[in-house]
Amino acid sequence: MELLNELEMEQNEYGTLMDRFLDMHMYITSALQRTDVKALGLQMALDLIHKEKNIDLITGLKTRTQTGRPNWDKVI
């Protein structure tokens, strides 16, 4: 995570002077999907914390961690 954090900070530092060289998509595949009612409370809390502090509580990165499996059609 330290390397990803450094890369995120470097991208933010250079801002628009440099094209984004890395686009991160973080997933926790063992967690329940966002649409699952059992995970609704946790998802709402994680979303609220990310909006307020601009940090993902799970990883410590600015990039928001998604639950479930990626939709590869959207990612690629």
Short mmCIF file of C-alpha atoms in Angstrom, two decimals:
data_model
loop_
_atom_site.label_atom_id
_atom_site.label_comp_id
_atom_site.label_asym_id
_atom_site.label_seq_id
_atom_site.Cartn_x
_atom_site.Cartn_y
_atom_site.Cartn_z
CA MET A 1 0.00 0.00 0.00
CA GLU A 2 2.90 2.33 0.63
CA LEU A 3 3.94 2.26 -3.03
CA LEU A 4 0.37 2.92 -4.20
CA ASN A 5 0.12 5.79 -1.72
CA GLU A 6 3.34 7.32 -3.07
CA LEU A 7 2.10 7.00 -6.66
CA GLU A 8 -1.20 8.65 -5.73
CA MET A 9 0.59 11.53 -4.02
CA GLU A 10 2.92 12.00 -7.01
CA GLN A 11 -0.02 12.16 -9.42
CA ASN A 12 -1.76 14.72 -7.22
CA GLU A 13 1.42 16.77 -6.89
CA TYR A 14 1.91 17.14 -10.64
CA GLY A 15 -1.80 17.61 -11.29
CA THR A 16 -2.62 18.66 -14.84
CA LEU A 17 1.04 19.08 -15.82
CA MET A 18 1.25 15.34 -16.23
CA ASP A 19 -1.30 12.96 -17.69
CA ARG A 20 -2.50 10.33 -15.28
CA PHE A 21 0.00 7.53 -15.56
CA LEU A 22 -1.94 5.21 -13.30
CA ASP A 23 -5.67 4.69 -12.89
CA MET A 24 -6.35 2.53 -9.83
CA HIS A 25 -9.38 0.31 -9.34
CA MET A 26 -9.33 -1.34 -5.91
CA TYR A 27 -11.69 -4.24 -5.14
CA ILE A 28 -12.34 -6.47 -2.16
CA THR A 29 -13.75 -9.50 -3.90
CA SER A 30 -14.59 -11.39 -0.70
CA ALA A 31 -16.92 -8.61 0.52
CA LEU A 32 -20.62 -8.47 -0.27
CA GLN A 33 -21.68 -6.51 -3.34
CA ARG A 34 -22.84 -2.92 -2.89
CA THR A 35 -26.34 -4.01 -3.91
CA ASP A 36 -26.60 -6.63 -1.13
CA VAL A 37 -28.88 -5.44 1.71
CA LYS A 38 -26.63 -7.12 4.30
CA ALA A 39 -23.78 -4.78 3.38
CA LEU A 40 -25.84 -1.58 3.11
CA GLY A 41 -24.86 -0.14 6.52
CA LEU A 42 -21.16 -0.75 6.00
CA GLN A 43 -21.25 0.70 2.48
CA MET A 44 -23.04 3.83 3.66
CA ALA A 45 -20.50 4.35 6.46
CA LEU A 46 -17.51 3.84 4.13
CA ASP A 47 -19.02 6.22 1.55
CA LEU A 48 -19.64 8.89 4.20
CA ILE A 49 -16.10 8.65 5.58
CA HIS A 50 -14.64 8.81 2.06
CA LYS A 51 -16.68 11.93 1.24
CA GLU A 52 -15.70 13.69 4.48
CA LYS A 53 -12.01 12.78 4.66
CA ASN A 54 -11.26 11.90 1.01
CA ILE A 55 -9.52 8.74 2.22
CA ASP A 56 -10.57 5.12 1.92
CA LEU A 57 -10.85 3.68 5.41
CA ILE A 58 -9.80 0.19 4.29
CA THR A 59 -6.62 1.05 2.36
CA GLY A 60 -5.75 4.58 3.46
CA LEU A 61 -5.64 5.65 -0.20
CA LYS A 62 -7.66 8.39 -1.86
CA THR A 63 -8.90 5.80 -4.34
CA ARG A 64 -12.17 4.31 -3.10
CA THR A 65 -12.15 0.53 -2.61
CA GLN A 66 -15.10 -1.19 -4.26
CA THR A 67 -16.72 -4.33 -2.91
CA GLY A 68 -17.46 -7.43 -4.92
CA ARG A 69 -15.99 -8.35 -8.25
CA PRO A 70 -15.13 -5.87 -11.01
CA ASN A 71 -17.37 -5.48 -14.04
CA TRP A 72 -14.64 -6.13 -16.59
CA ASP A 73 -16.71 -4.65 -19.44
CA LYS A 74 -16.63 -1.27 -17.65
CA VAL A 75 -13.02 -1.52 -16.47
CA ILE A 76 -11.44 -2.42 -19.80
#
